[in-house]
Tab-separated table of C-alpha atoms and ligand atoms in Angstrom:
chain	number	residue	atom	x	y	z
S	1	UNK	CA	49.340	-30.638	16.938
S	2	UNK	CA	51.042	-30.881	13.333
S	3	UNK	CA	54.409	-30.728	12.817
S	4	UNK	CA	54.296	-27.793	10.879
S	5	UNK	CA	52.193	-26.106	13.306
S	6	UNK	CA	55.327	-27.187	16.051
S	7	UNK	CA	58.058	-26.186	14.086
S	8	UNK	CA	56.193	-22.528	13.736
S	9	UNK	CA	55.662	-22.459	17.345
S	10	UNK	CA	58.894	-23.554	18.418
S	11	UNK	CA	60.494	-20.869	16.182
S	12	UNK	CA	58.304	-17.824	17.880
S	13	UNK	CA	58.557	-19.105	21.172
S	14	UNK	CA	60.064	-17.294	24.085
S	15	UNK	CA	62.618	-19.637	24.258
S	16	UNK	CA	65.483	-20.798	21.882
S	17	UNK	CA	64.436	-23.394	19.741
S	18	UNK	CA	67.116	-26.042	20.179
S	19	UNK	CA	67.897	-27.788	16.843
S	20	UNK	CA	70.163	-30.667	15.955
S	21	UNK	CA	71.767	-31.590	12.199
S	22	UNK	CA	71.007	-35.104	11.104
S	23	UNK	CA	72.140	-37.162	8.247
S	24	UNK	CA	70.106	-40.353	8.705
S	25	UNK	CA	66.916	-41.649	10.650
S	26	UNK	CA	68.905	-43.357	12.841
S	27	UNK	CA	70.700	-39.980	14.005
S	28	UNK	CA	67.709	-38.187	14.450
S	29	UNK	CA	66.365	-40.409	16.440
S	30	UNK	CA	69.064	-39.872	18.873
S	31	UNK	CA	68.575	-35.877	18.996
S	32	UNK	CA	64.943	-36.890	19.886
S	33	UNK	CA	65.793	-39.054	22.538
S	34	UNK	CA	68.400	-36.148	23.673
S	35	UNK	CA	65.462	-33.715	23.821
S	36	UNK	CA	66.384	-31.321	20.600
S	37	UNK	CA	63.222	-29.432	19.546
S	38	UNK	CA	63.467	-30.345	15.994
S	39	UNK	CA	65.570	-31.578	13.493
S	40	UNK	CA	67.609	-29.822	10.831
S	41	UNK	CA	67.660	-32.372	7.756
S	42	UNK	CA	71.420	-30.794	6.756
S	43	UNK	CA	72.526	-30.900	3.262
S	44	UNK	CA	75.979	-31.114	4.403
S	45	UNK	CA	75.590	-34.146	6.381
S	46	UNK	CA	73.541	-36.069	4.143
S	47	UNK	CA	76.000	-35.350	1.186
S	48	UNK	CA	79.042	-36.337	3.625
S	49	UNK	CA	76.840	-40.119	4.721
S	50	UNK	CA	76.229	-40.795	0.488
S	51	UNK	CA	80.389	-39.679	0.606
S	52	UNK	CA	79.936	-36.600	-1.675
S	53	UNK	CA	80.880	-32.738	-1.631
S	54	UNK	CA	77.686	-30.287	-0.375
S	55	UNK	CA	77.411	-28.883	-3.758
S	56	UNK	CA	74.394	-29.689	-5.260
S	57	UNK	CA	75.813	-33.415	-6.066
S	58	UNK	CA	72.500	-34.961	-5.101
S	59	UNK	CA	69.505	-34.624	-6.755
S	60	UNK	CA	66.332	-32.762	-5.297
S	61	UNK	CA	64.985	-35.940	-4.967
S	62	UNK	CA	67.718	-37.562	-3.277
S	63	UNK	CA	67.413	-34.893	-1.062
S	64	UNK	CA	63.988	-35.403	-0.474
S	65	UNK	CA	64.066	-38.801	0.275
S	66	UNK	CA	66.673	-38.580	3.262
S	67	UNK	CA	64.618	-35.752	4.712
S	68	UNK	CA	61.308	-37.594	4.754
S	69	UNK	CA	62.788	-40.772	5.827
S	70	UNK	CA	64.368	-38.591	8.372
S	71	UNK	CA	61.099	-37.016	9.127
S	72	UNK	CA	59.316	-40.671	9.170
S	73	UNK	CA	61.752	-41.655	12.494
S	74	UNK	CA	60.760	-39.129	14.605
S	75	UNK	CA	57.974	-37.034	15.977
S	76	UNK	CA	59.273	-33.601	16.360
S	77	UNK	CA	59.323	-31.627	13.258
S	78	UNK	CA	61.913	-31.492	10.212
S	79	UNK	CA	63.212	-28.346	8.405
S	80	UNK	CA	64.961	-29.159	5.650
S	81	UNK	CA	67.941	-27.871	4.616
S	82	UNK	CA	66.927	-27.218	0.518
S	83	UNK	CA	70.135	-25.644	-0.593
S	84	UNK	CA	69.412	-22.755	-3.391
S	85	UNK	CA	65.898	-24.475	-4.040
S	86	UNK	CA	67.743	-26.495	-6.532
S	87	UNK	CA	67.194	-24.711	-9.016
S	88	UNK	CA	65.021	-21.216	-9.977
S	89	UNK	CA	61.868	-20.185	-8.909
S	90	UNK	CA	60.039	-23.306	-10.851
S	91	UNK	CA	62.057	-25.371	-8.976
S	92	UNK	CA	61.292	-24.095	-6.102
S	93	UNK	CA	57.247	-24.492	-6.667
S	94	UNK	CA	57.865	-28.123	-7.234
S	95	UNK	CA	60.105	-28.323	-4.272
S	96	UNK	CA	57.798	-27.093	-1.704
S	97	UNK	CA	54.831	-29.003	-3.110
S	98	UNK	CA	56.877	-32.827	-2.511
S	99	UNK	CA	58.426	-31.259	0.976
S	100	UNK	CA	55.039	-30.944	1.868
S	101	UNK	CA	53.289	-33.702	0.823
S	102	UNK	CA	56.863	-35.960	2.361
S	103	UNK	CA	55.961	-34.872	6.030
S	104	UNK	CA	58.511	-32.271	6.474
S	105	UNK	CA	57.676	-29.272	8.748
S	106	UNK	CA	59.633	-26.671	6.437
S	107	UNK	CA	62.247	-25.884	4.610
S	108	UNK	CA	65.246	-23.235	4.679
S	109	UNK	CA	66.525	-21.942	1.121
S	110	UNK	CA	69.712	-19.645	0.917
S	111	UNK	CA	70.185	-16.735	-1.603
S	112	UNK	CA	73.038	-18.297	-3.676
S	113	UNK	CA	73.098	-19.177	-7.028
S	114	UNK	CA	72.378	-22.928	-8.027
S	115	UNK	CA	74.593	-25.266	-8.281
S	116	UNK	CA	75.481	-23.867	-4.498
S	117	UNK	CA	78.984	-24.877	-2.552
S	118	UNK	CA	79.216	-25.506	1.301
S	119	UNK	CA	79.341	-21.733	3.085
S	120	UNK	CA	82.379	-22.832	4.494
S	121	UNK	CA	84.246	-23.627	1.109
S	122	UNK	CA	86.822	-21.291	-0.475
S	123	UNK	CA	85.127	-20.676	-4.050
S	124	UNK	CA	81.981	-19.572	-5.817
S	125	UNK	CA	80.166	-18.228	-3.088
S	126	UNK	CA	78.444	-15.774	-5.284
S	127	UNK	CA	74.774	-14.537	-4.229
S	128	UNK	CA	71.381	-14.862	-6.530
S	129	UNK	CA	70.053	-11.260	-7.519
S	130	UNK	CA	67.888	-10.344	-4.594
S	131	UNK	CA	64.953	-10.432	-7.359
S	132	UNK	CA	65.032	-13.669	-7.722
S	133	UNK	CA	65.429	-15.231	-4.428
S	134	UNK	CA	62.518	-12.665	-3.590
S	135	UNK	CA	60.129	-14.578	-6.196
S	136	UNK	CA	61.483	-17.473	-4.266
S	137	UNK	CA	59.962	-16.666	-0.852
S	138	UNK	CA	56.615	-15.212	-2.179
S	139	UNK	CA	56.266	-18.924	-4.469
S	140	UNK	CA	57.127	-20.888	-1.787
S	141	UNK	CA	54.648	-19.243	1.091
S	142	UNK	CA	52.558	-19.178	-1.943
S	143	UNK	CA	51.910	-22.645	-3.271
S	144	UNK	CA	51.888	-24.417	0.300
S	145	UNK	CA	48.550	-25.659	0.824
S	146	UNK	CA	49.103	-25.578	4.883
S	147	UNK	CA	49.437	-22.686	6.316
S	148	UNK	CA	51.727	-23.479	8.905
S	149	UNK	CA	54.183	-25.083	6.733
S	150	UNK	CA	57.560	-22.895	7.547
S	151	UNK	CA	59.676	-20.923	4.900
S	152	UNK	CA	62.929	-19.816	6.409
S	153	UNK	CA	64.874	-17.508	4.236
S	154	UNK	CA	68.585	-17.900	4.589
S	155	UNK	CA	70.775	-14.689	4.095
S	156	UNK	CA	74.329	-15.806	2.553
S	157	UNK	CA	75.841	-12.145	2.060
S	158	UNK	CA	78.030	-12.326	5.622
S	159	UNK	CA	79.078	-15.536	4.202
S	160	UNK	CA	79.944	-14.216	0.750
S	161	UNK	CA	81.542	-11.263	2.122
S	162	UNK	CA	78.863	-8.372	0.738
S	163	UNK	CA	78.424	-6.680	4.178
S	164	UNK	CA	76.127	-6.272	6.724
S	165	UNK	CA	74.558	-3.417	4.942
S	166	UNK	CA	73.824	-5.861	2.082
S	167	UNK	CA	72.319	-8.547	4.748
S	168	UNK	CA	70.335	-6.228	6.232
S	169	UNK	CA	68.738	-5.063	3.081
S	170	UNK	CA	68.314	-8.307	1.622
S	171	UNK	CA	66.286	-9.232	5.228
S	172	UNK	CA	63.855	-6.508	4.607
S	173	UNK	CA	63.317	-7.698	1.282
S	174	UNK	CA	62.702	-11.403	2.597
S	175	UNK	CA	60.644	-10.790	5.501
S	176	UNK	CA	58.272	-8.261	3.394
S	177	UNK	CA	58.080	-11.368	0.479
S	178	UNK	CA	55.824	-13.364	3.600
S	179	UNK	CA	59.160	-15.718	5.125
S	180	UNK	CA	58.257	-16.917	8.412
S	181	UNK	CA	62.018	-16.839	9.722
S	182	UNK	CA	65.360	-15.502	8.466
S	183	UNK	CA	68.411	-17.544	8.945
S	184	UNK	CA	71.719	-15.017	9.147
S	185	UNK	CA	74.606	-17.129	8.775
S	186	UNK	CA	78.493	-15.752	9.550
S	187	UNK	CA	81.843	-18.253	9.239
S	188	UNK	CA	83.203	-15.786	11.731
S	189	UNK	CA	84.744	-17.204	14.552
S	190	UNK	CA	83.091	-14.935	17.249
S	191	UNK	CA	79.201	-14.119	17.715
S	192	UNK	CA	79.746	-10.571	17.272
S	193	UNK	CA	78.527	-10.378	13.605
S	194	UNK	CA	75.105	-12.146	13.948
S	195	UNK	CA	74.821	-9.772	16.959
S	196	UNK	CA	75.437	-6.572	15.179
S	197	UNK	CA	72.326	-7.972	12.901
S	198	UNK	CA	70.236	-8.475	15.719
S	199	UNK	CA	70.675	-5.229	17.091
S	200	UNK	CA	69.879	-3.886	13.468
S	201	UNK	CA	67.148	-5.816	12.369
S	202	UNK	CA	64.500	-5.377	14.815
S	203	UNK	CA	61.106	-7.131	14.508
S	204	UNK	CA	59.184	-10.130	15.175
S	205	UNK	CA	60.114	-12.266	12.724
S	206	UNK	CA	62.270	-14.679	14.484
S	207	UNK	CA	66.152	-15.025	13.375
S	208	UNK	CA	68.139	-18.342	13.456
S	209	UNK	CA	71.704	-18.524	13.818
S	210	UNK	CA	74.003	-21.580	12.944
S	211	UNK	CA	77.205	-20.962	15.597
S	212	UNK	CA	79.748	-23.735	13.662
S	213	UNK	CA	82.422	-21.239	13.974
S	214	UNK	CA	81.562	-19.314	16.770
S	215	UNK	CA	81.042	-22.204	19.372
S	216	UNK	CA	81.919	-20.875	22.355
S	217	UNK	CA	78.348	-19.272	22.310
S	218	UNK	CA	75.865	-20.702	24.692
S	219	UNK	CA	71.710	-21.396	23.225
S	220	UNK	CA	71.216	-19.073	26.279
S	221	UNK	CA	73.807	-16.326	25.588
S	222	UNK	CA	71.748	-16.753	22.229
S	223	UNK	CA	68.303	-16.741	23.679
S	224	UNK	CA	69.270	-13.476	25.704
S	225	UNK	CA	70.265	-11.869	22.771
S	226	UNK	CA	66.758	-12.206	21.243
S	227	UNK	CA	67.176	-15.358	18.573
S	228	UNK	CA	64.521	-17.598	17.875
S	229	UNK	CA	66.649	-20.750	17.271
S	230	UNK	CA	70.155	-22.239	16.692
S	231	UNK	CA	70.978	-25.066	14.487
S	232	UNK	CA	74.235	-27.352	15.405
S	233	UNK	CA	73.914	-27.979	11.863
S	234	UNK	CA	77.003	-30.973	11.801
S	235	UNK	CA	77.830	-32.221	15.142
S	236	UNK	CA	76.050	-35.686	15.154
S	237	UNK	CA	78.052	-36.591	11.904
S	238	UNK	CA	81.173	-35.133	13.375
S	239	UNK	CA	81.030	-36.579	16.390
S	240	UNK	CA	79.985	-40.601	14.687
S	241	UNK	CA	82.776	-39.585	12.123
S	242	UNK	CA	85.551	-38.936	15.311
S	243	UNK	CA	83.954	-42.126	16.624
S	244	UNK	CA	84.145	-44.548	14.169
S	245	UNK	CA	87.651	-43.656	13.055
S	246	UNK	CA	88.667	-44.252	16.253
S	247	UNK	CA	87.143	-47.927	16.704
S	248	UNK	CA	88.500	-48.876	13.395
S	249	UNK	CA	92.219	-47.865	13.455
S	250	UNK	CA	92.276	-49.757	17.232
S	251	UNK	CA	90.859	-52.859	15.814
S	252	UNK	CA	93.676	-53.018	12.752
S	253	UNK	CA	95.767	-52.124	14.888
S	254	UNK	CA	95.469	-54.769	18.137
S	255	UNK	CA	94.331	-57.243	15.482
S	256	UNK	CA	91.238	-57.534	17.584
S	257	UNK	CA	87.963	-55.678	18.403
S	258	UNK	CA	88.224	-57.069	22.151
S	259	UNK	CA	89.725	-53.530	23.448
S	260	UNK	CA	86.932	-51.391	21.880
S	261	UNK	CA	84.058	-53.556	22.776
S	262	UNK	CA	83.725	-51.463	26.524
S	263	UNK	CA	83.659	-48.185	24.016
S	264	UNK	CA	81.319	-49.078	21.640
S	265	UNK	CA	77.276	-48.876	21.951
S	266	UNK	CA	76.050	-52.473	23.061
S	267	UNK	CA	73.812	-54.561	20.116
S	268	UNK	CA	71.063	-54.336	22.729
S	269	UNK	CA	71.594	-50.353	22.094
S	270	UNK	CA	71.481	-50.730	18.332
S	271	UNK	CA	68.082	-52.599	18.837
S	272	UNK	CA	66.245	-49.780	20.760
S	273	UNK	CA	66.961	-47.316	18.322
S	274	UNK	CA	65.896	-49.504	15.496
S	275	UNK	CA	62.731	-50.268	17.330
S	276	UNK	CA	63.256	-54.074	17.683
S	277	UNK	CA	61.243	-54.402	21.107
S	278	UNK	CA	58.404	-52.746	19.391
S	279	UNK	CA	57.989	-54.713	16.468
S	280	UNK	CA	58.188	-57.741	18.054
S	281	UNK	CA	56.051	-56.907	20.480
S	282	UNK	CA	53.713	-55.963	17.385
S	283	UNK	CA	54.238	-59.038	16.286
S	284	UNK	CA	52.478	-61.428	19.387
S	285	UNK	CA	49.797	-58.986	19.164
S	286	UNK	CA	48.469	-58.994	15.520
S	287	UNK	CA	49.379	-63.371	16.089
S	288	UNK	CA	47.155	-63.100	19.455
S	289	UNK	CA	44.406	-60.937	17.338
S	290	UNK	CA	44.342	-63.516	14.469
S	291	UNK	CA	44.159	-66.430	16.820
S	292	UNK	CA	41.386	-64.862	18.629
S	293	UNK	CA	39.307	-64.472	15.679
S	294	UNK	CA	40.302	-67.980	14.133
S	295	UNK	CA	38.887	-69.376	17.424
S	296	UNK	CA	35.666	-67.099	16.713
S	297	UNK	CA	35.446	-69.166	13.367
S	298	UNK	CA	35.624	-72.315	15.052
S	299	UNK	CA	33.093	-71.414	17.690
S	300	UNK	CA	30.495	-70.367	15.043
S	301	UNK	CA	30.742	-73.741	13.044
S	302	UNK	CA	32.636	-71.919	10.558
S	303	UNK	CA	36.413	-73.209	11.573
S	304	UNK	CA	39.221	-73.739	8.513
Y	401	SPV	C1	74.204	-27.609	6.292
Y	401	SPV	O1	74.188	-28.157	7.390
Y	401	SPV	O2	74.180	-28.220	5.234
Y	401	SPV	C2	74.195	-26.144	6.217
Y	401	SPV	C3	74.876	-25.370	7.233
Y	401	SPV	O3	73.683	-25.625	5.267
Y	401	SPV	S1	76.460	-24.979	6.643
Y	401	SPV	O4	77.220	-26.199	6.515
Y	401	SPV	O5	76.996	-24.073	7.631
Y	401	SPV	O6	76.345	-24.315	5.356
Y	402	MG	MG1	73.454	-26.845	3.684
């Protein structure tokens, strides 16, 4: 199966579709290994690991590169966080064509204006006319040349503080322009916003929710409620951040790394993830096959 064709069925399954934030190959790797369903390539963390604000700092096509190198580690599928779209409508066209062609699964762009700021930021948090994110959806399910290639449609006006009346409308509006999921996101610090919106928005089209806030939530308190999938959208770069701080203030501090070396993952561990054992084992094979045919040369009369 395709990766876009997983990520599609993953969404509309009966079950929550589990999905971790990752900021590098390395850390999506890990969210394989710990048996996520897919990967969320999150603006937020990538812009935190190149040690910039989530405001439309990096390029598109800085962007792009960490999600397909992202989406080149691992074989579940990649949706990609895409901010605004970077940009308007053209940008979006162009967007959708290189996520595409880079191996990502699909991509999620939110109904702020461009340059956009982190939902959790005090500032502009102002939303894009619903026209225009409209003739977002409709280009971007438009110009994909597969089919199964996801659009998810992110709804900012909980965040922005417009209303539920103005979420709900703007959903309609979304889900008739062809998106193939609708991600309502809240900063609230219970679930009972993203609920309400369930309850009111009815339908197939499968919601996502991204529970940062409202953590005490379970994936199957979520489930139960009727969403399709829930993003942990930052907790593999919180969690390395909490980490690493911790290893390097013990190791100025004892003047030594001897008391975190029981803590920390072994180099053995650092290996696997990088693949080491495979490649060398790659390595005596392709040596083996070139021997064997070198000996085939010799054999023939034809030797070097
Ligand atoms: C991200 O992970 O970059 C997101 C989710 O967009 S949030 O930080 O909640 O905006
Ligand atoms: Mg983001």
């Amino acid at each position: 199966m395709t990766k876009t064709a997983a990520l599609r069925n993953i969404l509309s399954a009966p079950s929550i579709a589990r999905i971790m934030g990752a900021h590098s190959p390395l850390s999506a790797r890990m969210a394989s290994e710990a048996d996520f369903d897919a990967i969320w390539a999150s603006g937020l963390e990538i812009s935190a690991l190149a040690g910039v604000p989530d405001a439309n700092i990096l390029s598109m096509s800085q962007s792009l590169q960490a999600a397909a190198d992202i989406a080149a580690a691992v074989d579940i599928p990649v949706l990609a966080d895409c901010d605004s779209g970077f940009g308007n409508v053209n940008n979006v066209v162009d967007m959708v064509q290189r996520y595409e062609r880079a191996g990502i699964a699909g991509v999620c762009i939110e109904d702020k204006q461009y340059p956009k700021l982190n939902s959790f930021v005090e500032g502009n948090q102002d939303l894009a006319p619903v026209r225009d994110f409209t003739a977002k959806i409709i280009a971007a399910t438009q110009v994909r040349t597969d089919p199964d290639f996801v659009v998810v449609a992110r709804i900012e006006a909980l965040i922005a503080g417009a209303g539920m009346d103005e979420a709900l409308r703007r959903a309609e509006a979304y889900a008739s322009a062809g998106a193939d999921a609708l991600l309502i996101h809240s900063k609230q610090s219970s679930p009972d916003q993203v609920c309400e919106f369930r309850q009111r928005f009815p339908g197939e089209i499968p919601l996502v929710v991204v529970p940062t806030t409202y953590h005490t939530v379970t994936a199957a308190d979520l489930e139960a409620l009727g969403f399709g999938a829930v993003i942990y959208a930052n907790h593999a770069l919180r969690g390395s951040i909490a980490a690493m701080q911790e290893v390097l203030e013990q190791i100025i501090q004892d003047g030594t790394s001897h008391h975190v070396e029981s803590r920390i993952a072994s180099l053995s561990r650092v290996f696997e993830l990088q693949g080491m054992g495979r490649m060398l084992e790659q390595q005596v094979q392709f040596e083996k096959l070139a021997e064997a045919r070198l000996a085939e040369l010799e054999l023939s009369g034809g030797g070097l």
